[in-house]
Amino acid sequence: KQEVTQIPAALSVPEGENLVLNCSFTDSAIYNLQWFRQDPGKGLTSLLLIQSSQREQTSGRLNASLDKSSGRSTLYIAASQPGDSATYLCAVRGSQGNLIFGKGTKLSVKP
Amino acid sequence: NAGVTQTPKFQVLKTGQSMTLQCAQDMNHNSMYWYRQDPGMGLRLIYYSASEGTTDKGEVPNGYNVSRLNKREFSLRLESAAPSQTSVYFCASSHGREQPQHFGDGTRLSIL
């Protein structure tokens, strides 16, 4: 059974710092991996999608990497801002098409 | 620019009552999903519909039923609500397995 783990569970950084969020998964047979952002009391916003054949994807200040063989993905956020404060969720796509989620990393960026 | 729309946004039920959560998407996606989100448990799949006319169980289907009414709409029904079903329910859709899933804003359901 696929399991997804996100470390750390919470992270607090000063504004302007570059940071890395980690995601690991136990079964490398995935179709793709998706990173989401969730603000308190809100839904999930898709940030990046990496296909199993890709190594990384970039969108603005965000860069996500995927190492399928080792079961790891990282989300790199450059020059963090207070508006980046949210919970970041990693999810892998299984054979049925559904997503299997980690429990998230709660990020706080302090001014 | 609606995307995935869920109704209602909030609901309080008494144990034993029934209710249907509605979900509609306007992106012409083939696949639709229902998840629940609980503190400490993350998001878990309840049911999904890979295409119009098909539905399948996910990780936590007990106590729920679904209907894929047409390509746009996918509803989730609680026949006899229990306190353990207190949760935030999210509907999602995607065009296919290689495409990203898009989520609605959620339904916050409390069962007393």
Coordinates of C-alpha atoms in Angstrom, one line a residue:
Chain A
K1 CA 0.0 0.0 0.0
Q2 CA 1.3 3.4 -1.0
E3 CA 2.2 5.7 1.8
V4 CA 3.3 9.3 1.5
T5 CA 5.2 11.1 4.2
Q6 CA 6.0 14.8 4.5
I7 CA 8.7 16.2 6.7
P8 CA 8.7 18.5 8.6
A9 CA 5.1 18.7 9.8
A10 CA 5.7 22.4 10.5
L11 CA 8.3 25.0 9.5
S12 CA 8.8 28.6 10.5
V13 CA 11.2 30.8 8.5
P14 CA 12.0 34.5 8.3
E15 CA 10.9 36.4 5.2
G16 CA 13.3 36.2 2.3
E17 CA 14.7 32.8 3.1
N18 CA 14.9 30.0 0.5
L19 CA 13.3 26.7 1.8
V20 CA 12.8 23.1 0.9
L21 CA 9.8 20.9 1.7
N22 CA 10.2 17.2 1.6
C23 CA 7.9 14.4 0.4
S24 CA 8.7 10.7 0.3
F25 CA 6.6 7.7 -1.0
T26 CA 7.0 4.0 -0.5
D27 CA 6.0 2.7 -4.0
S28 CA 7.9 4.0 -7.0
A29 CA 5.2 2.9 -9.4
I30 CA 3.4 6.2 -9.7
Y31 CA 1.9 8.1 -12.7
N32 CA 2.8 11.5 -11.4
L33 CA 3.1 13.7 -8.3
Q34 CA 1.2 16.8 -7.5
W35 CA 2.0 19.6 -5.0
F36 CA -0.8 21.6 -3.5
R37 CA -1.3 24.6 -1.3
Q38 CA -4.1 24.8 1.3
D39 CA -5.0 28.0 3.1
P40 CA -6.9 27.7 6.4
G41 CA -10.5 26.8 5.9
K42 CA -10.1 26.7 2.1
G43 CA -9.8 24.2 -0.7
L44 CA -6.6 22.9 -2.4
T45 CA -4.8 24.9 -5.0
S46 CA -2.7 22.9 -7.4
L47 CA 0.9 24.3 -7.6
L48 CA 2.9 21.9 -9.7
L49 CA 2.4 18.5 -11.4
I50 CA 5.4 16.3 -12.2
Q51 CA 4.9 13.3 -14.5
S52 CA 6.8 10.1 -13.6
S53 CA 9.1 10.6 -16.6
Q54 CA 10.1 14.1 -15.5
R55 CA 12.8 15.3 -13.1
E56 CA 11.5 18.7 -12.2
Q57 CA 8.9 21.4 -12.9
T58 CA 9.1 25.1 -12.2
S59 CA 6.5 27.8 -11.7
G60 CA 7.7 31.3 -10.7
R61 CA 9.5 31.0 -7.3
L62 CA 8.5 27.3 -7.0
N63 CA 10.6 24.4 -8.2
A64 CA 9.5 20.8 -7.6
S65 CA 11.8 17.8 -8.2
L66 CA 11.1 14.1 -8.5
D67 CA 13.4 11.2 -7.9
K68 CA 11.1 8.2 -8.5
S69 CA 13.7 5.5 -7.9
S70 CA 14.4 6.8 -4.4
G71 CA 10.7 7.7 -3.7
R72 CA 11.4 11.4 -3.1
S73 CA 10.2 14.8 -4.1
T74 CA 11.1 18.2 -2.9
L75 CA 9.4 21.6 -3.3
Y76 CA 11.8 24.5 -3.3
I77 CA 10.4 28.0 -2.5
A78 CA 12.8 30.8 -3.3
A79 CA 12.7 34.2 -1.5
S80 CA 9.8 33.3 0.8
Q81 CA 7.1 35.8 1.5
P82 CA 4.5 36.1 4.3
G83 CA 1.9 35.3 1.6
D84 CA 3.5 31.9 1.2
S85 CA 2.2 30.9 4.6
A86 CA -0.1 27.9 4.2
T87 CA -0.1 24.1 4.4
Y88 CA 1.7 22.4 1.5
L89 CA 0.5 19.0 0.5
C90 CA 2.2 16.4 -1.6
A91 CA 0.2 13.7 -3.4
V92 CA 1.1 10.8 -5.7
R93 CA -1.2 9.4 -8.4
G94 CA -1.9 5.7 -8.3
S95 CA -3.0 3.3 -11.0
Q96 CA -6.7 4.1 -10.3
G97 CA -6.1 7.7 -11.0
N98 CA -6.8 8.8 -7.4
L99 CA -4.4 10.8 -5.3
I100 CA -2.7 9.5 -2.2
F101 CA -1.8 12.4 0.1
G102 CA 0.8 13.1 2.7
K103 CA -0.4 14.9 5.9
G104 CA 1.2 18.2 4.8
T105 CA 3.8 20.7 6.0
K106 CA 2.5 23.8 7.7
L107 CA 4.7 26.7 6.6
S108 CA 4.8 30.1 8.4
V109 CA 6.9 32.9 6.9
K110 CA 7.4 35.7 9.4
P111 CA 7.9 39.3 8.3
Chain B
N1 CA -14.3 30.6 -14.3
A2 CA -16.1 28.4 -11.7
G3 CA -14.0 25.2 -11.9
V4 CA -15.4 22.7 -9.3
T5 CA -18.4 23.9 -7.3
Q6 CA -19.6 22.2 -4.2
T7 CA -22.8 22.8 -2.3
P8 CA -23.5 23.4 0.5
K9 CA -20.4 25.0 2.0
F10 CA -21.5 24.2 5.6
Q11 CA -24.1 21.8 7.1
V12 CA -25.0 20.5 10.5
L13 CA -26.9 17.3 10.8
K14 CA -28.2 15.1 13.6
T15 CA -27.2 11.5 13.9
G16 CA -29.4 9.3 11.6
Q17 CA -30.3 12.1 9.2
S18 CA -29.5 11.8 5.5
M19 CA -28.1 14.3 3.1
T20 CA -26.6 14.7 -0.3
L21 CA -23.5 16.7 -1.1
Q22 CA -23.4 18.1 -4.6
C23 CA -20.5 18.6 -6.9
A24 CA -20.4 20.1 -10.4
Q25 CA -17.4 20.9 -12.7
D26 CA -17.5 23.0 -15.8
M27 CA -14.1 21.9 -17.3
N28 CA -15.4 18.9 -19.3
H29 CA -13.4 16.5 -17.1
N30 CA -13.9 12.8 -17.4
S31 CA -12.9 11.8 -13.9
M32 CA -14.4 13.0 -10.6
Y33 CA -13.5 12.2 -7.0
W34 CA -14.8 12.6 -3.4
Y35 CA -12.3 12.9 -0.5
R36 CA -12.6 13.6 3.1
Q37 CA -10.1 15.5 5.2
D38 CA -9.7 14.8 8.9
P39 CA -7.2 16.3 11.4
G40 CA -4.2 14.0 11.7
M41 CA -5.4 11.7 8.8
G42 CA -4.9 13.9 5.8
L43 CA -7.2 13.5 2.7
R44 CA -8.6 10.1 2.0
L45 CA -10.5 8.9 -1.1
I46 CA -14.1 7.9 -0.5
Y47 CA -15.4 7.2 -4.1
Y48 CA -14.4 8.1 -7.6
S49 CA -15.8 8.0 -11.1
A50 CA -13.3 7.4 -13.8
S51 CA -15.8 8.3 -16.5
E52 CA -19.5 9.0 -16.9
G53 CA -21.5 5.9 -16.0
T54 CA -18.9 4.3 -13.7
T55 CA -18.2 4.6 -10.0
D56 CA -15.7 2.8 -7.8
K57 CA -14.9 2.6 -4.1
G58 CA -11.9 4.3 -2.6
E59 CA -10.2 3.9 0.7
V60 CA -13.1 4.8 3.0
P61 CA -16.4 4.1 1.3
N62 CA -18.5 2.7 4.2
G63 CA -21.5 4.8 5.0
Y64 CA -21.5 6.6 1.7
N65 CA -23.1 6.2 -1.8
V66 CA -22.4 8.2 -5.0
S67 CA -24.1 9.0 -8.2
R68 CA -22.4 10.2 -11.4
L69 CA -25.5 12.0 -12.7
N70 CA -23.9 13.1 -15.9
K71 CA -20.4 14.2 -17.0
R72 CA -20.6 17.4 -15.0
E73 CA -22.1 16.2 -11.7
F74 CA -21.0 13.8 -9.0
S75 CA -23.0 13.6 -5.8
L76 CA -22.1 12.0 -2.4
R77 CA -24.9 10.7 -0.2
L78 CA -24.9 9.9 3.5
E79 CA -27.9 7.7 4.1
S80 CA -27.8 7.7 7.9
A81 CA -25.2 10.2 9.2
A82 CA -22.9 9.2 12.1
P83 CA -20.7 11.5 14.2
S84 CA -17.6 9.7 12.7
Q85 CA -18.6 11.3 9.4
T86 CA -18.0 14.8 10.7
S87 CA -15.3 16.0 8.3
V88 CA -14.5 18.4 5.5
Y89 CA -15.5 16.9 2.2
F90 CA -13.7 17.8 -1.1
C91 CA -14.8 17.0 -4.6
A92 CA -12.1 17.0 -7.4
S93 CA -12.0 16.4 -11.1
S94 CA -9.4 15.8 -13.8
H95 CA -9.3 15.1 -17.5
G96 CA -7.3 12.0 -17.1
R97 CA -4.6 10.2 -15.1
E98 CA -1.8 12.4 -16.5
Q99 CA -3.6 15.7 -15.8
P100 CA -3.8 17.6 -12.5
Q101 CA -6.7 17.3 -10.2
H102 CA -8.7 20.4 -9.4
F103 CA -10.5 20.8 -6.1
G104 CA -13.6 22.5 -4.9
D105 CA -13.7 24.7 -1.8
G106 CA -15.1 21.9 0.3
T107 CA -18.2 21.2 2.4
R108 CA -17.8 21.4 6.2
L109 CA -20.1 18.8 7.7
S110 CA -20.8 18.4 11.4
I111 CA -22.9 15.6 12.7
L112 CA -24.2 15.9 16.3

